[in-house]
Coordinates of C-alpha atoms and ligand atoms in Angstrom, one line a residue:
X1 CA -6.0 -12.8 166.9
X2 CA -8.9 -10.5 167.8
X3 CA -7.6 -7.5 169.7
X4 CA -9.5 -5.6 172.4
X5 CA -10.6 -2.9 170.0
X6 CA -12.0 -5.4 167.5
X7 CA -13.9 -7.2 170.3
X8 CA -15.4 -3.9 171.5
X9 CA -16.4 -3.0 167.9
X10 CA -18.1 -6.4 167.6
X11 CA -19.9 -6.1 170.8
X12 CA -21.0 -2.6 169.9
X13 CA -22.3 -3.8 166.6
X14 CA -24.2 -6.7 168.1
X15 CA -25.8 -4.3 170.6
X16 CA -26.9 -2.0 167.7
X17 CA -28.2 -4.9 165.6
X18 CA -30.2 -6.1 168.6
X19 CA -31.8 -2.6 168.9
X20 CA -32.5 -2.4 165.2
X21 CA -34.2 -5.8 165.3
X22 CA -36.2 -4.7 168.3
X23 CA -34.7 -7.5 170.4
X24 CA -34.3 -7.2 174.1
X25 CA -31.0 -6.4 175.7
X26 CA -30.4 -8.8 178.7
X27 CA -28.3 -8.3 181.8
X28 CA -25.3 -10.4 180.6
X29 CA -25.2 -8.7 177.2
X30 CA -22.6 -6.1 176.5
X31 CA -24.0 -2.6 176.6
X32 CA -22.5 0.9 176.4
X33 CA -21.8 2.6 179.7
X34 CA -24.2 5.4 178.9
X35 CA -27.0 3.0 178.2
X36 CA -26.4 1.3 181.6
X37 CA -26.2 4.6 183.4
X38 CA -29.4 6.0 181.8
X39 CA -31.3 2.9 182.7
X40 CA -30.0 2.9 186.3
X41 CA -31.0 6.5 186.6
X42 CA -34.5 6.1 185.2
X43 CA -35.3 2.7 186.8
X44 CA -34.0 3.7 190.2
X45 CA -36.0 7.0 190.0
X46 CA -39.0 5.1 189.0
X47 CA -38.5 2.7 192.0
X48 CA -38.1 5.6 194.4
X49 CA -41.3 7.2 193.0
X50 CA -43.3 4.0 193.6
X51 CA -42.1 3.8 197.2
X52 CA -42.3 7.5 198.1
X53 CA -45.7 7.4 196.3
X54 CA -47.0 5.1 199.1
X55 CA -46.9 8.0 201.5
X56 CA -49.7 10.3 200.4
X57 CA -52.1 7.4 200.1
X58 CA -50.8 5.5 203.1
X59 CA -51.8 8.5 205.2
X60 CA -55.5 7.7 204.4
X61 CA -55.5 4.0 205.3
X62 CA -56.6 4.6 208.8
X63 CA -59.2 7.2 207.7
X64 CA -60.8 5.4 204.8
X65 CA -64.6 5.9 204.9
X66 CA -65.5 2.1 205.0
X67 CA -63.9 -1.3 205.6
X68 CA -64.2 -2.0 201.9
X69 CA -62.4 1.2 200.9
X70 CA -59.8 0.5 203.5
X71 CA -59.0 -3.0 202.1
X72 CA -58.8 -1.7 198.6
X73 CA -56.5 1.1 199.5
X74 CA -54.3 -1.2 201.6
X75 CA -54.0 -3.5 198.6
X76 CA -53.1 -0.6 196.3
X77 CA -50.5 0.8 198.6
X78 CA -48.9 -2.6 199.0
X79 CA -48.9 -3.0 195.2
X80 CA -46.9 0.3 195.0
X81 CA -44.3 -1.1 197.4
X82 CA -44.2 -4.3 195.2
X83 CA -43.6 -2.2 192.1
X84 CA -40.7 -0.5 193.9
X85 CA -39.2 -3.9 194.6
X86 CA -39.5 -5.2 191.0
X87 CA -37.9 -2.0 189.8
X88 CA -35.0 -2.1 192.4
X89 CA -34.5 -5.7 191.3
X90 CA -34.4 -4.6 187.6
X91 CA -31.8 -1.9 188.4
X92 CA -29.8 -4.5 190.4
X93 CA -29.4 -6.6 187.2
X94 CA -27.5 -3.6 185.8
X95 CA -25.0 -3.8 188.7
X96 CA -26.5 -1.1 190.9
X97 CA -26.7 -1.8 194.6
X98 CA -29.9 -1.2 196.5
X99 CA -28.0 0.6 199.3
X100 CA -26.3 3.0 196.8
X101 CA -29.6 3.7 195.1
X102 CA -31.2 4.6 198.5
X103 CA -28.2 6.7 199.5
X104 CA -28.5 8.6 196.2
X105 CA -32.2 9.3 197.0
X106 CA -31.4 10.5 200.5
X107 CA -28.5 12.6 199.4
X108 CA -30.5 14.3 196.6
X109 CA -28.5 12.7 193.8
X110 CA -31.5 10.7 192.6
X111 CA -35.0 12.1 192.0
X112 CA -38.5 10.7 192.4
X113 CA -41.6 11.9 190.7
X114 CA -42.6 15.5 191.4
X115 CA -46.2 14.5 191.9
X116 CA -45.6 12.8 195.3
X117 CA -44.5 16.1 196.8
X118 CA -48.1 17.3 197.0
X119 CA -50.3 16.5 200.0
X120 CA -53.4 14.3 200.1
X121 CA -55.7 16.6 202.1
X122 CA -59.1 14.9 201.8
X123 CA -60.4 11.5 201.0
X124 CA -61.2 12.8 197.5
X125 CA -57.5 13.2 196.9
X126 CA -57.3 9.4 197.1
X127 CA -59.8 9.3 194.2
X128 CA -57.9 11.9 192.3
X129 CA -54.5 10.2 192.8
X130 CA -56.0 6.9 191.5
X131 CA -57.8 8.4 188.6
X132 CA -55.2 11.0 187.4
X133 CA -51.8 9.9 188.7
X134 CA -52.4 6.2 188.0
X135 CA -53.8 7.1 184.5
X136 CA -50.7 9.2 183.8
X137 CA -48.5 6.4 185.1
X138 CA -50.2 3.9 182.7
X139 CA -49.9 6.2 179.7
X140 CA -46.2 6.6 180.4
X141 CA -45.5 3.0 181.3
X142 CA -47.3 1.2 178.5
X143 CA -44.6 2.1 176.0
X144 CA -42.0 1.1 178.6
X145 CA -43.3 -2.4 178.2
X146 CA -41.4 -2.2 174.8
X147 CA -38.3 -0.7 176.3
X148 CA -35.2 -2.4 174.9
X149 CA -33.9 -3.5 178.3
X150 CA -35.6 -6.9 179.1
X151 CA -35.9 -6.8 182.9
X152 CA -37.4 -3.3 182.9
X153 CA -39.8 -4.1 180.1
X154 CA -41.0 -7.3 181.8
X155 CA -41.5 -5.5 185.1
X156 CA -43.6 -3.0 183.3
X157 CA -46.1 -5.6 182.0
X158 CA -47.1 -6.7 185.5
X159 CA -47.0 -3.1 186.9
X160 CA -49.3 -1.8 184.1
X161 CA -51.9 -4.5 184.9
X162 CA -51.9 -3.5 188.6
X163 CA -52.0 0.2 187.8
X164 CA -55.1 -0.3 185.7
X165 CA -56.9 -1.7 188.9
X166 CA -55.5 1.3 190.7
X167 CA -56.9 3.7 188.1
X168 CA -60.3 2.1 188.4
X169 CA -60.4 2.3 192.1
X170 CA -59.6 6.0 191.9
X171 CA -62.2 6.7 189.3
X172 CA -64.8 4.8 191.3
X173 CA -64.1 7.0 194.3
X174 CA -64.5 10.1 192.2
X175 CA -67.7 8.8 190.6
X176 CA -69.2 8.0 194.1
X177 CA -68.3 11.5 195.4
X178 CA -69.4 13.3 192.2
X179 CA -72.8 11.6 192.4
X180 CA -73.1 12.1 196.1
X181 CA -74.1 15.2 198.1
X182 CA -73.2 18.7 197.0
X183 CA -70.5 18.7 199.6
X184 CA -69.0 15.5 198.3
X185 CA -69.1 16.7 194.8
X186 CA -67.4 19.9 195.8
X187 CA -64.7 17.8 197.5
X188 CA -64.1 15.9 194.3
X189 CA -63.9 19.1 192.3
X190 CA -61.4 20.6 194.8
X191 CA -59.2 17.5 194.5
X192 CA -59.3 17.7 190.7
X193 CA -58.4 21.4 190.9
X194 CA -55.3 20.6 193.0
X195 CA -54.1 17.4 191.2
X196 CA -54.7 18.4 187.6
X197 CA -51.6 20.6 186.9
X198 CA -49.1 18.5 188.9
X199 CA -50.3 15.4 187.1
X200 CA -49.5 17.1 183.7
X201 CA -46.0 17.8 185.1
X202 CA -45.4 14.1 185.8
X203 CA -44.6 13.6 182.1
X204 CA -41.5 15.7 182.5
X205 CA -40.3 18.9 180.9
X206 CA -41.3 19.9 177.4
X207 CA -39.4 17.9 174.8
X208 CA -37.4 20.9 173.8
X209 CA -36.0 21.0 177.4
X210 CA -35.6 17.3 177.9
X211 CA -32.0 16.3 178.6
X212 CA -32.4 12.6 177.9
X213 CA -34.9 12.3 175.1
X214 CA -32.6 12.0 172.2
X215 CA -30.3 9.3 173.7
X216 CA -33.2 7.4 175.2
X217 CA -35.0 7.4 171.8
X218 CA -31.8 6.1 170.1
X219 CA -31.5 3.3 172.7
X220 CA -35.2 2.5 172.5
X221 CA -35.7 3.1 176.2
X222 CA -38.2 5.9 175.6
X223 CA -40.6 5.3 172.6
X224 CA -42.5 8.6 172.8
X225 CA -41.6 12.2 173.9
X226 CA -42.9 13.7 177.1
X227 CA -45.2 16.1 175.3
X228 CA -46.8 13.3 173.2
X229 CA -47.6 11.2 176.2
X230 CA -48.9 14.3 178.1
X231 CA -51.3 15.0 175.2
X232 CA -52.5 11.4 175.1
X233 CA -53.3 11.6 178.9
X234 CA -55.2 14.9 178.4
X235 CA -57.2 13.5 175.5
X236 CA -58.3 10.6 177.7
X237 CA -58.9 12.5 180.9
X238 CA -61.1 15.3 179.6
X239 CA -64.0 13.0 178.5
X240 CA -63.6 11.1 181.8
X241 CA -64.0 14.4 183.7
X242 CA -67.2 15.1 181.6
X243 CA -68.7 11.8 182.8
X244 CA -68.0 12.8 186.3
X245 CA -69.5 16.2 185.6
X246 CA -66.4 17.9 187.0
X247 CA -64.6 20.8 185.5
X248 CA -60.9 20.7 184.5
X249 CA -59.3 23.7 186.1
X250 CA -58.1 25.3 182.9
X251 CA -60.1 28.1 181.3
X252 CA -58.1 27.7 178.1
X253 CA -58.9 24.0 177.6
X254 CA -60.5 23.6 174.2
X255 CA -61.1 20.9 171.6
X256 CA -58.9 21.6 168.5
X257 CA -60.7 20.2 165.5
X258 CA -57.7 20.6 163.2
X259 CA -55.3 18.5 165.3
X260 CA -57.9 16.2 166.8
X261 CA -56.6 17.0 170.3
X262 CA -57.5 19.1 173.3
X263 CA -55.5 22.3 173.7
X264 CA -54.5 23.4 177.2
X265 CA -53.3 26.6 178.8
X266 CA -49.7 27.1 179.9
X267 CA -48.2 24.8 182.4
X268 CA -46.3 26.5 185.3
X269 CA -42.9 25.1 184.6
X270 CA -41.4 27.3 187.3
X271 CA -43.5 25.3 189.8
X272 CA -42.2 22.0 188.3
X273 CA -38.6 23.1 188.6
X274 CA -39.1 24.3 192.2
X275 CA -40.7 21.0 193.2
X276 CA -38.0 18.9 191.5
X277 CA -35.3 21.0 193.1
X278 CA -36.7 20.1 196.5
X279 CA -39.0 23.0 197.3
X280 CA -42.4 21.5 196.9
X281 CA -45.1 21.4 199.6
X282 CA -44.0 18.0 201.0
X283 CA -40.4 17.3 199.7
X284 CA -38.8 17.5 203.2
X285 CA -41.5 15.5 204.9
X286 CA -41.4 12.7 202.2
X287 CA -37.6 12.3 202.5
X288 CA -37.5 12.6 206.3
X289 CA -40.2 9.9 206.5
X290 CA -38.3 7.6 204.1
X291 CA -35.0 8.1 206.1
X292 CA -36.8 7.4 209.4
X293 CA -38.5 4.3 208.2
X294 CA -35.2 3.0 206.7
X295 CA -33.5 3.5 210.0
X296 CA -36.3 1.9 212.0
X297 CA -36.2 -1.1 209.6
X298 CA -32.4 -1.6 209.8
X299 CA -32.8 -4.4 212.4
X300 CA -35.1 -6.4 210.0
X301 CA -32.5 -6.2 207.2
X302 CA -29.8 -7.3 209.6
X303 CA -31.9 -10.2 210.9
X304 CA -32.6 -11.3 207.3
X305 CA -29.0 -11.2 206.4
X306 CA -27.9 -13.1 209.6
X307 CA -30.5 -15.7 208.8
X308 CA -29.3 -16.0 205.2
X309 CA -25.7 -16.4 206.4
X310 CA -26.7 -19.1 208.8
X311 CA -28.7 -21.0 206.2
X312 CA -25.8 -20.7 203.7
X313 CA -23.3 -22.0 206.4
X314 CA -25.6 -24.8 207.3
X315 CA -25.9 -25.9 203.7
X316 CA -22.1 -25.7 203.3
X317 CA -21.5 -27.9 206.4
X318 CA -24.1 -30.4 205.1
X319 CA -22.3 -30.6 201.7
X320 CA -18.9 -31.2 203.3
X321 CA -20.3 -33.8 205.7
X322 CA -20.0 -31.9 208.9
X323 CA -23.7 -31.1 209.1
X324 CA -24.8 -29.5 212.4
X325 CA -27.6 -31.0 214.4
Ligands
FAQ1 N1 -40.4 14.5 188.5 O1 -34.8 14.5 180.1 P1 -36.0 14.3 180.8 C1 -46.4 6.2 189.6 C2 -36.3 15.0 185.6 S1 -44.8 6.1 189.0 C3 -39.1 14.6 188.9 O2 -37.3 14.4 180.1 P2 -36.3 11.4 181.2 C4 -47.0 5.0 190.2 C5 -35.6 13.8 184.9 O3 -35.3 12.8 185.8 C6 -44.3 7.7 188.6 N2 -38.1 14.7 188.0 O4 -35.9 12.9 181.6 C7 -47.8 5.4 191.4 C8 -34.3 14.5 184.4 O5 -33.4 14.7 185.6 P3 -32.1 13.8 185.8 C9 -42.9 7.7 188.1 C10 -38.5 14.7 186.7 O6 -35.9 10.5 182.2 C11 -49.1 6.0 191.2 C12 -34.8 15.9 184.1 O7 -36.0 16.1 184.8 N3 -42.8 7.2 186.8 O8 -46.9 7.3 189.5 C13 -39.8 14.5 186.3 O9 -35.9 11.2 179.8 C14 -49.8 6.4 192.3 C15 -35.0 16.1 182.6 O10 -36.1 15.3 182.1 C16 -41.6 7.0 186.2 O11 -40.6 7.2 186.8 C17 -40.8 14.4 187.3 N4 -42.1 14.3 187.0 O12 -37.9 11.5 181.2 C18 -47.3 5.3 192.7 C19 -41.7 6.4 184.8 N5 -39.8 14.5 184.9 O13 -32.6 12.4 186.0 C20 -48.1 5.6 193.8 C21 -40.3 6.1 184.3 C22 -38.5 14.6 184.5 O14 -31.2 14.0 184.6 C23 -49.3 6.2 193.6 N6 -39.6 7.3 183.9 N7 -37.7 14.8 185.6 O15 -31.5 14.3 187.1 C24 -39.8 8.0 182.7 O16 -40.5 7.6 181.9 C25 -38.9 9.2 182.5 O17 -37.9 9.2 183.4 C26 -39.7 10.5 182.5 C27 -38.7 11.7 182.4 C28 -40.7 10.6 181.4 C29 -40.4 10.7 183.9

C-alpha cells in the first residue's frame, strides 16, 4: 500500500521531472504550495498592473488630438482591460478568487507595477507610454511565454501580440511629434525625460536585491533576471531614441564596446522603493479610482450573477421536466 508520504514524494518527483523536461504544469497537476503562492502573487500583480495601467491612458481618450488617435487609444485601453481579465482567469485556475485578489490590491497586500503611479501630463506621454512602457512589458513578457505554468504562458502569447501593436502606436505618436513643430518635439523630449527612469524601474530591483529570483528560476517561472531584461530593453531603446532624434536623459549613457551593451548612470532605487511603498505621485489617486469604479460597478456584477442563477435554475427545471414557461 502506498502511504501518504510516498504519494507526496511521487507527486513531487513528477512535478520536478516535468520542469526538467520543460513541460507545462497544468491546473489539475500537483504543485508545491510555494509554487502556487508565487504564481498567484505574480499573476495577480500582473493583472492589477494591466487594469490600473488603463488609468493614465484612459485620461487621454477624451483629449486625443484626432478621431483616428482616439479610436486607436480606445482599442489599446480596452486591450489592457482584456489582459487583466485573461490574467485574473489564469490566477483563478490556481484557486485564487477574483474578490480576494481585488481585496488584496485595495488593502495594500498586493502590488501593481510602479510605473502606473506616474501621471500622463501631455499627449506626448501617451506616445512615451506606448513606446517605452509597452516595449518594457514586451521584453519582460516574451520569456513568460515559456513560463512553466500553462495558463499563464498561454495568456502571455496573446498579450505579447497585442502589446506589440501598442508599442507601435506609441512609437508612431513619438515619431509624429518628433518630426513636427519645435514645440511638439519639445513635448516628446519632455515625456521621454519623465518616463525613461521609471520605465527602467519596471523590471524590478537589481538581481542582488530580488526576493523571488532564485525560487522563480528554479521553478522556471522567471527565465531571466531583472537586470538582464532591463539591459535588453536599454539596448533596444537607445537606437530607437536616435531615430526619433531625442536624447535619453542620462549623461552617463555610453556604448560599452567590451560588453556590447549600453552602460547607464545610477537608477534612483530610493524613488522606486518610495513608489512601491505607496508614496508615488499618483498611488492614492489610482487606488481611490479603482475602489470607486468597483463600487459603482457592483450592481452590474450582481445583475450578472442573478441572471446566471436564473439561467441555471431554468436549465435544471427543464432537465427534471418541470420547465417554466
Ligand atoms: N513595481 O523579487 P522581485 C504592462 C516587487 S504590465 C512594483 O524581483 P519578482 C502592460 C515584487 O513584486 C506591467 N513592485 O519580484 C501595460 C516583489 O514584492 P512582493 C507589469 C515591484 O516578482 C502597458 C519585490 O518588488 N508586468 O506594463 C516591481 O520575482 C501599458 C521584489 O522583487 C508584470 O507584472 C515594480 N516594477 O520580479 C498596461 C510582469 N518590481 O511581490 C498599460 C510579470 C518588483 O514580494 C499600459 N511580473 N516589485 O511583495 C514579473 O515579471 C515580475 O513580477 C517582476 C518582479 C519582474 C516585475
